[in-house]
mmCIF file of C-alpha atoms in Angstrom:
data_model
loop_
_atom_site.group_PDB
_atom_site.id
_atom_site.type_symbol
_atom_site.label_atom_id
_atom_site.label_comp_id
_atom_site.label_asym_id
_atom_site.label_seq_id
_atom_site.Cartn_x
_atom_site.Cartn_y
_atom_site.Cartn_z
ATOM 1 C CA UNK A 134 -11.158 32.034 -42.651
ATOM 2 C CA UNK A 135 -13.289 30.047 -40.183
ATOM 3 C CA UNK A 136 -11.362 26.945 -40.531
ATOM 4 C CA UNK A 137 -8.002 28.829 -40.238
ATOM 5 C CA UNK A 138 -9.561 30.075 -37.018
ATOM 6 C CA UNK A 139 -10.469 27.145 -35.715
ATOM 7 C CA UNK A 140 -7.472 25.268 -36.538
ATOM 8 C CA UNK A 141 -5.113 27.959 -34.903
ATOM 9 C CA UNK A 142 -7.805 27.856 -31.834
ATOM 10 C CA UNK A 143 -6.861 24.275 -31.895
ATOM 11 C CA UNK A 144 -3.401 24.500 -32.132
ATOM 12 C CA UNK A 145 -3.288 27.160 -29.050
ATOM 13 C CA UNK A 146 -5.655 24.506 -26.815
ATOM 14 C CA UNK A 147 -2.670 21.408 -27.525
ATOM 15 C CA UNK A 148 0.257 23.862 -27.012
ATOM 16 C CA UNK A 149 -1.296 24.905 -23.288
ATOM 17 C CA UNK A 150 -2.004 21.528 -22.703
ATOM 18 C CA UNK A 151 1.110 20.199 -23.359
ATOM 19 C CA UNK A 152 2.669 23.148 -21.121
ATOM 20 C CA UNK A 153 0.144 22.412 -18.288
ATOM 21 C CA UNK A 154 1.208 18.523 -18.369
ATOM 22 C CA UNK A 155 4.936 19.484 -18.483
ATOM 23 C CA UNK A 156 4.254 21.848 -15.912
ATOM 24 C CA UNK A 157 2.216 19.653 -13.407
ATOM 25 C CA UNK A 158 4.597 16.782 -14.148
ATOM 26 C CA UNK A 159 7.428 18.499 -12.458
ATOM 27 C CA UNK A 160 5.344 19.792 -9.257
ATOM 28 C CA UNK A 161 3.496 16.798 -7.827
ATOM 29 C CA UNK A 162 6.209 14.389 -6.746
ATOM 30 C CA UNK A 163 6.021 12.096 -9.731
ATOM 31 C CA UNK A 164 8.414 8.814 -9.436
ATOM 32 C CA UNK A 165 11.921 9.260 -9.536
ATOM 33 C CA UNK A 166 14.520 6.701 -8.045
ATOM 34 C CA UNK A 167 17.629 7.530 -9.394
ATOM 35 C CA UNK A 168 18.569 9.993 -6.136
ATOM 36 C CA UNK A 169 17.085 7.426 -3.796
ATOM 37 C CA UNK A 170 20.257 7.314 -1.784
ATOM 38 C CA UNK A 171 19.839 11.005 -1.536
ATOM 39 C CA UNK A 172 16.723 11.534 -0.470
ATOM 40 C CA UNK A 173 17.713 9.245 2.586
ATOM 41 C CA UNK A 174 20.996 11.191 3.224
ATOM 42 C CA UNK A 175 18.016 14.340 3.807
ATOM 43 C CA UNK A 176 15.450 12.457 6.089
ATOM 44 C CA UNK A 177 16.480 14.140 9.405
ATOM 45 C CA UNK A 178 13.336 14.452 11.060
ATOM 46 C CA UNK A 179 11.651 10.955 10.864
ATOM 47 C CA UNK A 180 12.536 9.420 14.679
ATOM 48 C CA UNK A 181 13.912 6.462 15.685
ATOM 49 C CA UNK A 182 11.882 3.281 14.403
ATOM 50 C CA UNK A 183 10.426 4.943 11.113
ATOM 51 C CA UNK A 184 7.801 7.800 12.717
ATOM 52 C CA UNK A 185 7.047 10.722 11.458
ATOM 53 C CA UNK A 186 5.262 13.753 13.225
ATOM 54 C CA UNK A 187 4.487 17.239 11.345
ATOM 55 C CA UNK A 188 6.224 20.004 13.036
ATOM 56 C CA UNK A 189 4.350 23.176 12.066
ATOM 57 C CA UNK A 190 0.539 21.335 12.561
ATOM 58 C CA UNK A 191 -1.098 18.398 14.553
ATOM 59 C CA UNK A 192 -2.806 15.544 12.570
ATOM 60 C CA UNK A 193 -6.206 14.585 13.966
ATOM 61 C CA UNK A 194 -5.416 10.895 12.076
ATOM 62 C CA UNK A 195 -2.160 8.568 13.426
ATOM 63 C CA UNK A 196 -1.069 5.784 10.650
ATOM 64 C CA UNK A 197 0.580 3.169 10.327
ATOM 65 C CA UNK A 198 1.740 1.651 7.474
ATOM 66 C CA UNK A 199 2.601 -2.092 7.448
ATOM 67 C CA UNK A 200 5.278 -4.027 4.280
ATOM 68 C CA UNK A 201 4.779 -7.694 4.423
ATOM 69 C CA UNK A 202 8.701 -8.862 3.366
ATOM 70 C CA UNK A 203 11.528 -11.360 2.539
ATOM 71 C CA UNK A 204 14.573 -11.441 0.428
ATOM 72 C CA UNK A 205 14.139 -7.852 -1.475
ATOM 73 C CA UNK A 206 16.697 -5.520 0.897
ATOM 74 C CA UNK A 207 17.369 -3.440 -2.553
ATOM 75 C CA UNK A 208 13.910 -2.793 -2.962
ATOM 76 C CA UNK A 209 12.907 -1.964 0.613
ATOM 77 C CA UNK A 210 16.210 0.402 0.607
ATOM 78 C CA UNK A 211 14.287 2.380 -2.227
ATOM 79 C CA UNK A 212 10.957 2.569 -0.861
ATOM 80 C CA UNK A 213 12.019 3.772 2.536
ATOM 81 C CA UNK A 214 13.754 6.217 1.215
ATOM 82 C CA UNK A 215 11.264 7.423 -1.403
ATOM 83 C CA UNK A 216 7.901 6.630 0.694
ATOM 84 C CA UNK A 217 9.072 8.846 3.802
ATOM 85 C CA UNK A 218 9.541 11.837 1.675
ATOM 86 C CA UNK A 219 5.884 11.372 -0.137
ATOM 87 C CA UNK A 220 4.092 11.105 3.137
ATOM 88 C CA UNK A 221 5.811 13.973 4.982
ATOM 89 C CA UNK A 222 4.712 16.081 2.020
ATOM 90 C CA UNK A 223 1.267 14.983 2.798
ATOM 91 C CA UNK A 224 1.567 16.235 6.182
ATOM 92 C CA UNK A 225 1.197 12.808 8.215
ATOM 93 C CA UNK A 226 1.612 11.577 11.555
ATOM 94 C CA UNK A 227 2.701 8.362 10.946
ATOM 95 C CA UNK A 228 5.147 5.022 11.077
ATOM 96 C CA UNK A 229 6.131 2.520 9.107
ATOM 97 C CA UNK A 230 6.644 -1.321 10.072
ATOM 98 C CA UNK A 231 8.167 -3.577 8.107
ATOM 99 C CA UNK A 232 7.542 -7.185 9.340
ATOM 100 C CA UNK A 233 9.530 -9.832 7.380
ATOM 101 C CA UNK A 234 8.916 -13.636 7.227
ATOM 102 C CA UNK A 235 11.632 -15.959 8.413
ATOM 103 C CA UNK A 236 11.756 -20.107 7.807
ATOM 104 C CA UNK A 237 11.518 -21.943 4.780
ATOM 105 C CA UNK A 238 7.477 -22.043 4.852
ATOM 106 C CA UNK A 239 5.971 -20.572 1.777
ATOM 107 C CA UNK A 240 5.224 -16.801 1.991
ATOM 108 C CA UNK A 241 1.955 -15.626 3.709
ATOM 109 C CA UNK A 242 1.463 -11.733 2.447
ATOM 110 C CA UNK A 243 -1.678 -12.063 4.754
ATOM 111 C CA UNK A 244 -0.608 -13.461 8.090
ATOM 112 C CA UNK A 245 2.441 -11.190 7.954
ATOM 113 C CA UNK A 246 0.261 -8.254 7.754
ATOM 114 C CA UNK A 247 -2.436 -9.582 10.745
ATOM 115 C CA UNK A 248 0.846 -9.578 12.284
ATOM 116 C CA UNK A 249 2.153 -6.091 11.722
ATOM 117 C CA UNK A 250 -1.680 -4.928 12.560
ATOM 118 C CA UNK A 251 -1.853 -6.582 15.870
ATOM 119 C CA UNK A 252 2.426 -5.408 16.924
ATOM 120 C CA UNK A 253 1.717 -1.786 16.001
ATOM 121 C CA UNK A 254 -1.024 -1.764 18.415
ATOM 122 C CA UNK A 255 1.546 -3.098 20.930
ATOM 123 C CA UNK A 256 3.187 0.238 20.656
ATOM 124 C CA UNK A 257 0.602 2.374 20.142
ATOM 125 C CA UNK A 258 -2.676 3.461 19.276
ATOM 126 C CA UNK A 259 -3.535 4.032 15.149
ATOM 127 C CA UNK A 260 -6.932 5.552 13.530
ATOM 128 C CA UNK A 261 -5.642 3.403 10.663
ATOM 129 C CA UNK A 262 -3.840 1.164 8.628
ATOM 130 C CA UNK A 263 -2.168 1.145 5.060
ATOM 131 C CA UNK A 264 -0.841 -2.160 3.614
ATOM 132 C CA UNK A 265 1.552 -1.636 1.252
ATOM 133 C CA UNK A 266 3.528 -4.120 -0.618
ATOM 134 C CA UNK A 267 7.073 -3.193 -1.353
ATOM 135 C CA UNK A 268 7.694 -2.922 -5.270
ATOM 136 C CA UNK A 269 5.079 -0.676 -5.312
ATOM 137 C CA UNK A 270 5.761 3.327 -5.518
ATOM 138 C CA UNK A 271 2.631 6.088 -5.573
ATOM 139 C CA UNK A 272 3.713 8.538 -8.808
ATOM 140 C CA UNK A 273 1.426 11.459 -7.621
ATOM 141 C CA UNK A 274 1.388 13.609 -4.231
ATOM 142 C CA UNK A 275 -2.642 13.619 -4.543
ATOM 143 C CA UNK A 276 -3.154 9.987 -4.079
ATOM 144 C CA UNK A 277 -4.164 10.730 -0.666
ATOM 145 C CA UNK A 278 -2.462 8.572 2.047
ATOM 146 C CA UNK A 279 -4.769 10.323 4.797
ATOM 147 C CA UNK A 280 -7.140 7.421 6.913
ATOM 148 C CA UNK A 281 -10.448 6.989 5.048
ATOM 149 C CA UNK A 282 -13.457 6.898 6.865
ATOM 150 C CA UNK A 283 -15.227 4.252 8.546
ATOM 151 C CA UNK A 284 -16.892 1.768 6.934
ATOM 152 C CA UNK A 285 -15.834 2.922 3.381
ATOM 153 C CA UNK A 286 -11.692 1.022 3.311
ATOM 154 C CA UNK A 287 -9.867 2.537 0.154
ATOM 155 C CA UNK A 288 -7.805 0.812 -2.636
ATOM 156 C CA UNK A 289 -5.333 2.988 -3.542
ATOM 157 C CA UNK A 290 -2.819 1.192 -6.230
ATOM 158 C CA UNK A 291 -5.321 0.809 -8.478
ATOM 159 C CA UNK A 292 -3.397 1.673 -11.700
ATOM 160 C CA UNK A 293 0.396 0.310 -11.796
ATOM 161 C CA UNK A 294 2.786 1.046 -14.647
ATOM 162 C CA UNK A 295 3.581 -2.813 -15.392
ATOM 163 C CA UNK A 296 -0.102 -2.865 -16.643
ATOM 164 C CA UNK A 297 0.200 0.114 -18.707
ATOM 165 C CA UNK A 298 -2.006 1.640 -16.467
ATOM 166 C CA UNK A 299 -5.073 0.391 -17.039
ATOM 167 C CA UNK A 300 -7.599 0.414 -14.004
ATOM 168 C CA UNK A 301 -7.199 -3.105 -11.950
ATOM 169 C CA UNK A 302 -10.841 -5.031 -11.574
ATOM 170 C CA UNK A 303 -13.027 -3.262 -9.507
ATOM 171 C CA UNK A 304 -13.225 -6.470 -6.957
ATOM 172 C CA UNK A 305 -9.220 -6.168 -6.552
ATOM 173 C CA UNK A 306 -8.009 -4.977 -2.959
ATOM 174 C CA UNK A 307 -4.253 -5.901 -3.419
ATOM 175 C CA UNK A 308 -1.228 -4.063 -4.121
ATOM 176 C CA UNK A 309 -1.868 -1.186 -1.378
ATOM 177 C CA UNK A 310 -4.707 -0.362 0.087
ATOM 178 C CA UNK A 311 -6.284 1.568 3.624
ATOM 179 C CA UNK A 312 -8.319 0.464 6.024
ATOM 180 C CA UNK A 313 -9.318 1.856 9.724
ATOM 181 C CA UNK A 314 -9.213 0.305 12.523
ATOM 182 C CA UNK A 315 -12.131 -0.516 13.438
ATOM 183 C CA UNK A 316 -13.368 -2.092 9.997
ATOM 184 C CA UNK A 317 -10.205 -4.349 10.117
ATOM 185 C CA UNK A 318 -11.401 -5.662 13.552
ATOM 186 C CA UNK A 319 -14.719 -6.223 12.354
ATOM 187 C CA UNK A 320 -13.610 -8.467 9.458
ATOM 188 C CA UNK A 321 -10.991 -10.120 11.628
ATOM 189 C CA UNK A 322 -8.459 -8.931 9.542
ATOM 190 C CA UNK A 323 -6.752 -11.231 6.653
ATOM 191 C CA UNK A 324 -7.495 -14.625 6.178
ATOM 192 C CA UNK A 325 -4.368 -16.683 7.332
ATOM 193 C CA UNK A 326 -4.987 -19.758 5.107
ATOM 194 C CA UNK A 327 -3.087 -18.360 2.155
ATOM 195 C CA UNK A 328 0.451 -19.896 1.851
ATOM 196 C CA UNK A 329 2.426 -18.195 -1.414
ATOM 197 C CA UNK A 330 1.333 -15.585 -4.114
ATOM 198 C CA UNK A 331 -2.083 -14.172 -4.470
ATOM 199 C CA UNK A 332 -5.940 -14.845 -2.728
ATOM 200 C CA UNK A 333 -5.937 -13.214 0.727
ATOM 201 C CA UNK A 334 -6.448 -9.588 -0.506
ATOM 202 C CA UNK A 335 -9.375 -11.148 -3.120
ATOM 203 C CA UNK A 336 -10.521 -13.041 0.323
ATOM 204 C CA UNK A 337 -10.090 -9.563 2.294
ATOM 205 C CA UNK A 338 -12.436 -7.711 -0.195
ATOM 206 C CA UNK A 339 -15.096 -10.530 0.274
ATOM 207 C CA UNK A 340 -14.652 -10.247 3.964
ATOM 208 C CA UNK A 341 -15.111 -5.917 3.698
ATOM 209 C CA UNK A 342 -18.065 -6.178 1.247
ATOM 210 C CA UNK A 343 -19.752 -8.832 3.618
ATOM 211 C CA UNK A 344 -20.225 -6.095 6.133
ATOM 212 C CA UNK A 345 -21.530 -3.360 3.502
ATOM 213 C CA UNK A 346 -18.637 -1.476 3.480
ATOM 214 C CA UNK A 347 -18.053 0.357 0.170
ATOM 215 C CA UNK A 348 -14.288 -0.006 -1.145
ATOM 216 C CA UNK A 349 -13.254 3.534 -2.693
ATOM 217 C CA UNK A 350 -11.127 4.708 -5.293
ATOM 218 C CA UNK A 351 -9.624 8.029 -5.782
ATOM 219 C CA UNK A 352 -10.441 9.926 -8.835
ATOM 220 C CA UNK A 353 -9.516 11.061 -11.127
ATOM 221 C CA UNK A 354 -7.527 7.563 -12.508
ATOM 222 C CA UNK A 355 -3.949 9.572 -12.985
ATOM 223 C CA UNK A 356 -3.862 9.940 -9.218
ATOM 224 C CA UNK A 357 -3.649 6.200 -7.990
ATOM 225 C CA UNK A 358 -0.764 5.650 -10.923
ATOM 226 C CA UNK A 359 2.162 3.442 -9.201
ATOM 227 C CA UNK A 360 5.556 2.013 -10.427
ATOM 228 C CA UNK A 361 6.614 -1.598 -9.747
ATOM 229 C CA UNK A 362 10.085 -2.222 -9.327
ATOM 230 C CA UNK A 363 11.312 -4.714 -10.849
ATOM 231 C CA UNK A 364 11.429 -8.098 -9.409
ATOM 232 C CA UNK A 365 11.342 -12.076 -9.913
ATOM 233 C CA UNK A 366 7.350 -13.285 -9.992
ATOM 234 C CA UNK A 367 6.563 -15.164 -7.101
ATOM 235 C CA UNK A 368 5.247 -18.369 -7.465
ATOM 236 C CA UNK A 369 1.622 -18.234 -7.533
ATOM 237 C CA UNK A 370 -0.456 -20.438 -5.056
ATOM 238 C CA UNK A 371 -2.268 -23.356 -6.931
ATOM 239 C CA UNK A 372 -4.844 -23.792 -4.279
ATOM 240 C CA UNK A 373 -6.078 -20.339 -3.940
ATOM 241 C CA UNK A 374 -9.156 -20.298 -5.972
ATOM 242 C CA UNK A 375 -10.863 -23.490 -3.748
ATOM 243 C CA UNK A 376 -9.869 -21.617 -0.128
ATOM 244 C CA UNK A 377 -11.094 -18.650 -1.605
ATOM 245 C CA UNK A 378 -14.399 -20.418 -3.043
ATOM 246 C CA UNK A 379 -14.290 -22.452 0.202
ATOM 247 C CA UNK A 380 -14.104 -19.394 2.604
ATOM 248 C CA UNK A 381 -16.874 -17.702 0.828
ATOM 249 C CA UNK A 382 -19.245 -20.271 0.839
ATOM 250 C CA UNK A 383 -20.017 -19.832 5.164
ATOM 251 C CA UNK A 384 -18.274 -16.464 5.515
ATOM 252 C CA UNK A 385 -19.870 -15.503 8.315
ATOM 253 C CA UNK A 386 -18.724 -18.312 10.163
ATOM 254 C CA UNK A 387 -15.359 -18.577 8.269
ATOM 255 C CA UNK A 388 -14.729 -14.458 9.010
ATOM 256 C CA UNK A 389 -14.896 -14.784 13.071
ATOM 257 C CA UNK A 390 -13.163 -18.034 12.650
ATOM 258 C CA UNK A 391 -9.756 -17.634 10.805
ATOM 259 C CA UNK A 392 -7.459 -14.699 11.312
ATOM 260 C CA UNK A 393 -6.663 -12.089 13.864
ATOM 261 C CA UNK A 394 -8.687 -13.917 16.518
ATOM 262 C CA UNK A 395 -6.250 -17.926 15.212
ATOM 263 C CA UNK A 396 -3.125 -15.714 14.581
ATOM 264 C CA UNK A 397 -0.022 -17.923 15.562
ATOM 265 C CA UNK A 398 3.488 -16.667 15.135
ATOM 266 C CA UNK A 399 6.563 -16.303 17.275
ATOM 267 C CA UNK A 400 8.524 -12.570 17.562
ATOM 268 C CA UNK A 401 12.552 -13.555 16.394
ATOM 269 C CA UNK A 402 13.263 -9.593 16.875
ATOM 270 C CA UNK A 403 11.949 -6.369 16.589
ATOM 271 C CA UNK A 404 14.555 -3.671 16.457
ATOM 272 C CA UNK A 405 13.643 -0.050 16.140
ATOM 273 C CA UNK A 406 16.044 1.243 12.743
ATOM 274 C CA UNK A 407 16.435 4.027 10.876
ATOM 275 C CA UNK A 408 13.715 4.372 8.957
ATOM 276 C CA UNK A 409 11.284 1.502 10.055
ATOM 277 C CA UNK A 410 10.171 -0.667 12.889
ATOM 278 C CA UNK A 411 11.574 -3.713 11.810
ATOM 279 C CA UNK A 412 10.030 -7.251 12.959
ATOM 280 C CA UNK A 413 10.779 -10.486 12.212
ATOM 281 C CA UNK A 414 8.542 -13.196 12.869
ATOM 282 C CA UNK A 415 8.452 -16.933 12.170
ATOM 283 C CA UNK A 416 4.703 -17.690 11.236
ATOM 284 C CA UNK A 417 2.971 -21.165 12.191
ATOM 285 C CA UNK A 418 0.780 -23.221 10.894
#
């Protein structure tokens, strides 16, 4: 009789689990992208260049959200349309800017987002910034998009479906992550030495630590879960390990040295659209 007891006890606890999953899998926003075109048609409220206010309260945090960019116009049609949605469920005052590389140079995730950093400020003032590449979609409403605080910047794609989920190294800083202000000024933001796939956000998480500021994580894991859209790997740039082991060698020096403060680039337009602040930029050398 005990065992039958238990079992059925058992047998109740996986039943209400499996309701609670089903349940909360249907209320917190998890990824769905076959209505994208929809959820666009219903984005009244976001103004004129891709801002967002609430209506019925007033932030005390203004963001903006920068997507480096070149060559994927399906995939930046889906995440506009599905990002705006998540954040005004979140309740945030903020704007998007998508700043897209033009010329035949290699792509530079890093300078393009030094760039969207220092052109948002043109326009106006933000407590913070979220970099956020653009095959990358949040699956849950609680991974917080809200500014973290000061001198504590916050990786927040830190489990992506393409990797079956599995938490990303605890050094990583890629992907999408938030930053204020102020601690992006005092690392001089990204490196600019990184021409093609992968090493400036690796070189970004030096430059954060090097300061003592202590990169977060939400918890628990299921809440920083993303989806990848699909897309042709970039080509990976073969000389990214020596920068990164050259930069860290004098980082100090190397820090104040190269990025915001030796950001060179040339404005070929920025238009206000739809559902972004669109800029295109030629970078240079």
């Amino acid at each position: 009789m005990a065992f039958r007891s238990r079992f059925q006890h058992l047998i109740f606890i996986c039943l209400l689990w499996t309701i609670l999953t089903i349940s909360f899998h249907n209320s917190v926003g998890w990824t769905n992208i076959s209505n994208w075109m929809e959820d666009c048609d219903k984005q009244k409220l976001v103004e004129l260049g891709g801002s967002y206010k609430p209506v019925n309260c007033n932030p005390n945090q203004s963001i903006a959200i920068v997507v480096p960019y070149r060559n994927r116009d399906h995939q930046l049609n889906i995440f506009l349309c599905y990002i705006h949605p998540f954040l005004q469920r979140q309740q945030l005052d903020y704007t998007i800017f998508v700043v897209e590389q033009t010329g035949r140079s290699a792509f530079n995730r890093g300078m393009l987002l030094n760039v969207g950093f220092v052109e948002a400020l043109r326009r106006r003032s933000f407590d913070c910034f979220i970099f956020h590449d653009v095959d990358l979609l949040p699956e849950d409403d609680r991974n917080s998009y809200a500014c973290p605080e000061v001198g504590k910047p916050r990786h927040l794609s830190v489990a992506i479906n393409t990797f079956g989920y599995r938490p990303i190294g605890v050094n990583h800083f890629g992907g999408v992550s938030s930053v204020s202000t102020t601690d992006f000024v005092a690392v001089n933001g990204f490196s600019n030495k990184f021409w093609g796939w992968g090493g400036e956000d690796d070189d970004l998480f030096d430059r954060l630590c090097s300061r003592n500021f202590s990169v977060q994580r939400h918890q628990p894991l299921r809440q920083t879960r993303y989806m990848m859209l699909a897309h042709e790997p970039a080509k990976p740039n073969s000389d990214r390990k020596r920068i990164l082991r050259d930069n860290k060698k004098n980082l100090p020096v190397t820090m104040m040295t190269d990025g915001l403060i030796s950001l060179k680039y040339r404005i070929i337009s920025n238009n206000l659209k739809r559902f972004c602040t669109h800029i295109i930029v030629e970078l240079q050398r």
